[in-house]
XYZ file of C-alpha atoms in Angstrom:
361
model
C 80.484 106.708 174.759
C 79.922 108.171 171.325
C 76.414 107.937 169.917
C 75.863 105.308 167.200
C 76.955 106.646 163.851
C 79.101 109.389 165.394
C 82.875 109.198 165.490
C 84.706 109.693 168.765
C 86.509 113.063 168.817
C 90.232 112.694 168.267
C 92.222 112.923 171.487
C 94.970 115.526 171.896
C 98.311 114.737 173.512
C 101.525 116.390 174.681
C 104.586 117.556 172.776
C 108.112 116.337 173.355
C 108.854 119.785 174.807
C 106.112 119.460 177.424
C 107.287 115.970 178.389
C 110.885 117.188 178.676
C 109.783 120.064 180.914
C 107.853 117.725 183.207
C 110.832 115.358 183.434
C 113.160 118.294 184.153
C 110.980 119.513 187.037
C 110.822 116.047 188.590
C 114.574 115.533 188.174
C 115.227 118.872 189.878
C 113.050 117.835 192.840
C 115.135 114.660 193.094
C 118.338 116.733 192.975
C 117.065 118.813 195.891
C 116.663 115.690 197.974
C 112.881 115.736 197.905
C 110.935 112.503 197.771
C 110.840 111.618 194.118
C 107.229 112.232 193.061
C 104.964 109.992 191.014
C 103.448 112.931 189.147
C 104.365 116.549 188.472
C 102.425 119.568 187.276
C 103.968 122.220 185.055
C 102.891 125.547 183.519
C 102.122 125.812 179.799
C 102.708 128.873 177.578
C 99.008 129.804 177.642
C 98.965 129.942 181.461
C 97.255 126.580 181.925
C 98.719 123.790 184.040
C 98.991 120.099 183.191
C 99.984 117.040 185.172
C 102.272 114.229 184.017
C 102.772 110.734 185.380
C 106.442 109.826 185.761
C 107.893 106.632 184.353
C 111.224 106.518 186.217
C 112.973 108.660 188.804
C 116.352 108.493 190.509
C 118.606 110.400 192.868
C 122.083 109.252 191.768
C 122.172 110.856 189.264
C 119.109 113.046 189.687
C 116.838 112.076 186.812
C 113.253 111.490 185.781
C 111.428 110.329 182.671
C 107.957 110.694 181.133
C 106.385 108.482 178.476
C 104.977 110.685 175.749
C 101.288 110.389 174.987
C 100.605 112.032 171.618
C 96.884 111.321 171.823
C 95.465 110.213 168.491
C 98.178 111.924 166.452
C 100.283 109.448 164.384
C 103.531 110.774 165.839
C 106.753 108.725 165.665
C 107.558 109.856 169.214
C 104.287 108.580 170.684
C 105.225 106.228 173.510
C 108.825 107.456 173.623
C 110.475 107.768 177.025
C 111.683 111.350 177.379
C 113.898 112.229 180.322
C 116.049 114.793 182.039
C 119.191 114.467 184.117
C 120.057 117.430 186.327
C 123.274 118.449 188.131
C 124.645 121.541 189.837
C 127.194 123.659 188.004
C 130.022 125.766 189.311
C 129.258 129.470 189.583
C 130.144 131.861 186.755
C 128.891 129.689 183.877
C 126.563 132.321 182.407
C 122.959 131.146 182.277
C 121.541 129.868 185.539
C 119.701 126.976 183.873
C 121.889 125.488 181.125
C 120.272 123.099 178.640
C 122.180 120.282 176.967
C 121.418 117.272 174.782
C 121.812 113.789 176.157
C 121.507 110.465 174.296
C 118.754 110.459 171.691
C 118.507 114.250 171.385
C 120.139 115.759 168.322
C 122.634 118.537 167.761
C 122.000 121.356 165.261
C 124.618 121.333 162.481
C 123.069 123.514 159.734
C 121.888 127.130 159.621
C 118.279 128.153 159.120
C 116.724 126.528 162.191
C 115.521 128.508 165.241
C 118.451 127.136 167.279
C 122.051 128.130 166.423
C 124.484 125.571 165.055
C 126.326 123.628 167.725
C 123.489 123.710 170.248
C 121.119 121.021 171.431
C 118.083 120.586 169.172
C 115.651 121.910 171.768
C 113.381 124.523 170.209
C 112.727 127.948 171.788
C 109.311 127.279 173.380
C 110.402 123.943 174.906
C 113.456 125.763 176.300
C 111.158 128.293 177.952
C 108.917 125.530 179.301
C 111.861 123.564 180.717
C 113.326 126.626 182.449
C 109.917 127.632 183.869
C 109.315 124.098 185.193
C 112.762 123.887 186.772
C 112.334 127.341 188.335
C 109.125 126.113 189.973
C 110.952 123.138 191.439
C 113.638 125.450 192.883
C 111.162 127.800 194.576
C 111.676 127.892 198.330
C 114.747 125.651 198.192
C 117.255 128.368 199.026
C 119.140 127.507 195.843
C 117.092 129.559 193.396
C 120.182 131.487 192.271
C 122.481 128.479 191.848
C 123.372 127.275 188.354
C 122.438 123.841 187.131
C 122.569 121.813 183.938
C 119.494 120.100 182.518
C 120.418 117.369 180.072
C 117.449 116.140 178.028
C 117.507 112.606 176.630
C 115.183 110.303 174.690
C 115.406 106.563 174.999
C 116.120 105.096 171.524
C 115.922 108.606 170.114
C 118.629 107.887 167.557
C 116.509 105.077 166.110
C 113.322 107.144 166.126
C 115.122 110.032 164.394
C 115.727 107.812 161.371
C 111.971 108.001 160.696
C 112.044 111.806 160.574
C 113.588 114.484 158.336
C 116.049 115.525 161.054
C 119.242 114.552 159.274
C 118.247 116.511 156.182
C 117.520 119.548 158.337
C 120.910 119.229 159.987
C 119.825 117.721 163.310
C 122.301 114.914 163.934
C 122.352 112.236 166.612
C 118.721 112.092 167.628
C 115.376 113.807 167.803
C 114.418 117.456 168.126
C 112.534 118.570 171.225
C 109.596 120.433 169.718
C 106.329 122.193 170.413
C 104.870 125.690 170.505
C 101.902 125.204 172.827
C 102.747 122.008 174.707
C 99.739 120.312 173.111
C 99.738 117.948 170.123
C 96.597 118.323 168.044
C 95.631 115.101 166.243
C 96.754 114.906 162.611
C 98.153 118.373 163.051
C 98.321 120.586 159.987
C 100.712 122.845 161.875
C 103.213 120.022 162.318
C 103.333 119.626 158.528
C 103.499 123.321 157.728
C 106.185 123.860 160.382
C 108.265 121.129 158.739
C 107.808 122.724 155.312
C 108.880 126.106 156.704
C 111.918 124.637 158.476
C 113.008 122.716 155.369
C 112.828 125.842 153.238
C 114.632 127.967 155.812
C 117.527 125.490 155.869
C 117.634 125.294 152.056
C 117.814 129.064 151.706
C 120.300 129.403 154.562
C 122.764 127.152 152.710
C 122.293 129.192 149.530
C 119.921 127.063 147.453
C 117.539 128.682 144.981
C 115.714 125.548 143.753
C 113.511 123.213 145.787
C 112.083 119.752 145.186
C 108.538 119.668 146.526
C 107.347 116.087 146.860
C 104.197 114.435 148.117
C 106.002 111.334 149.400
C 109.341 109.607 149.789
C 109.026 107.562 146.589
C 108.416 110.632 144.435
C 111.178 112.524 146.213
C 113.759 109.759 145.765
C 112.971 109.316 142.072
C 113.354 113.004 141.244
C 116.395 113.492 143.433
C 117.981 110.599 141.557
C 117.609 112.630 138.358
C 118.562 116.073 139.629
C 121.246 115.253 142.200
C 120.600 118.499 144.062
C 121.939 118.898 147.615
C 119.754 117.076 150.130
C 118.666 120.395 151.639
C 116.734 121.078 148.411
C 114.285 118.282 149.237
C 111.099 119.580 150.878
C 108.574 116.962 151.942
C 105.264 118.788 151.535
C 102.937 115.806 151.954
C 99.443 116.882 150.954
C 100.020 120.614 151.559
C 100.379 121.492 147.892
C 99.214 125.094 147.752
C 100.799 125.961 151.089
C 104.201 124.634 149.968
C 104.061 126.410 146.615
C 103.176 129.730 148.227
C 105.882 129.178 150.848
C 108.463 128.646 148.081
C 107.714 132.138 146.809
C 107.833 133.647 150.331
C 111.224 132.084 150.970
C 112.676 133.468 147.749
C 113.230 130.352 145.647
C 113.735 130.851 141.919
C 112.450 127.479 140.676
C 110.345 124.602 141.971
C 110.521 120.915 141.008
C 107.143 119.327 141.797
C 107.256 115.543 142.223
C 104.021 113.602 142.636
C 102.103 110.520 141.654
C 99.124 110.498 139.329
C 96.300 110.949 141.849
C 97.988 114.002 143.380
C 98.666 115.552 139.973
C 95.048 115.147 138.943
C 94.042 116.978 142.122
C 96.574 119.709 141.371
C 95.177 120.051 137.853
C 91.719 120.459 139.415
C 93.076 123.204 141.714
C 92.577 121.167 144.905
C 94.863 122.962 147.390
C 95.188 120.185 149.983
C 95.441 116.782 148.382
C 94.659 114.417 151.270
C 91.515 112.407 150.676
C 89.790 113.827 153.757
C 90.197 117.375 152.417
C 89.846 116.866 148.703
C 88.398 113.499 147.832
C 88.950 112.781 144.163
C 85.660 112.241 142.408
C 86.219 109.957 139.450
C 83.571 111.929 137.582
C 85.603 115.123 138.044
C 88.681 113.413 136.630
C 86.725 112.037 133.669
C 85.209 115.474 132.966
C 88.684 117.005 133.090
C 89.991 114.469 130.579
C 87.014 115.196 128.315
C 87.907 118.889 128.393
C 91.477 117.956 127.545
C 90.443 115.998 124.446
C 89.161 112.561 125.467
C 86.145 111.496 123.417
C 82.753 111.522 125.141
C 82.271 107.736 125.074
C 85.663 107.011 126.635
C 85.157 109.739 129.254
C 81.818 108.217 130.236
C 83.464 104.818 130.464
C 86.169 106.215 132.791
C 83.479 107.253 135.256
C 83.174 103.557 136.152
C 86.796 103.460 137.348
C 87.320 102.888 141.072
C 90.500 104.891 141.556
C 92.774 107.445 139.940
C 95.293 104.664 139.395
C 92.733 102.750 137.342
C 92.134 105.849 135.223
C 95.889 106.081 134.588
C 96.113 102.415 133.629
C 93.180 102.756 131.247
C 94.760 105.792 129.589
C 97.994 103.846 129.152
C 96.064 100.946 127.660
C 94.425 103.388 125.209
C 97.888 104.775 124.375
C 96.740 108.233 125.442
C 100.044 109.502 126.764
C 99.025 112.827 125.255
C 96.241 113.136 127.839
C 98.564 112.142 130.649
C 100.879 114.920 129.505
C 97.937 117.335 129.314
C 97.043 116.617 132.955
C 100.648 117.294 133.931
C 100.600 120.584 132.040
C 97.362 121.633 133.735
C 98.896 120.777 137.126
C 101.977 122.781 136.158
C 99.879 125.804 135.228
C 98.084 125.668 138.579
C 101.356 125.285 140.470
C 102.797 128.298 138.661
C 99.706 130.309 139.533
C 99.971 129.472 143.248
C 103.730 129.951 143.481
C 104.417 132.683 140.928
C 107.562 130.721 140.023
C 108.816 128.520 137.188
C 107.674 124.964 137.990
C 108.841 121.691 136.493
C 106.444 118.787 137.062
C 107.506 115.149 137.414
C 104.937 112.346 137.220
C 106.187 109.369 139.223
C 104.948 105.798 139.590
C 106.222 103.357 142.191
C 106.889 100.723 139.511
C 108.375 102.804 136.702
C 109.907 105.820 138.423
C 109.661 109.169 136.631
C 107.401 108.579 133.615
C 106.769 112.160 132.499
C 108.513 115.511 132.931
C 106.760 118.768 132.082
C 109.184 121.670 131.654
């Protein structure tokens, strides 16, 4: 039990790739006529081994499922039932262990992802993990050289995929089977940065030279409604402002459209690289000092220090008819974004009620 006043450490979990590998090993044991196990242990890329409890198993067809435990990470696939169905293949089919997508697992339909178009959306490391787990199950069976198909499925995966960016990335029909280590780290920065990288790779692969970087779906939708760029241009960067801007330069974009709400733009203007509250809490005093430097009189700036939130600061500026200061904050954010990206940046200030309220070219 955690000591009083101390937070419990966040609990790690397992990736969809690890769960698929465990299910594939169990399904292969069922195919071999073994007693269907209640748990299986599989190797991870770092050489460690981890055990998984099985949810369902069956012999006709040979299948097994695992319920994903993502730990304390807010993952849309947490609690999803991930399974594998395995069958023997006729000889001469090429690879000995052939991977395929079943219901709830998507198909890759756009270039730029680590899996070629037309193949199951099972990323490279999960593919390695699945094949290694299946090979373990085949050891000593006398059928180590026989070919078999492993079809990965996710119960209700099509529904879960609607909560992800899969369709935009060209993954159609379900989820992607992901993971690079087998372990999900809570509130994983890597999950966000991987998504940013994948989005930009797809955008460049289809020939786009401009990207919309947005901090949330509302901002993204508002700006996309103005620009009407192809959907591949939309890059959900969340709070990873500096990372996304630097990535835009690395990927060779020529222009960036930065869409954000007021609180995020103030943080950008203050050169806060990661805009989540836990990494860059906005001090109202900092915002008031910034506005004073941008031309707000001393008395009004002192009064703004009593505001509770960035939104309240915005509303007070609107009430004072100081749209000039709102524009000045946007320009400062634009200057910082240009510095981080080295690219032309157009800034869009968005509110949930009014839509795009300011554009800084």
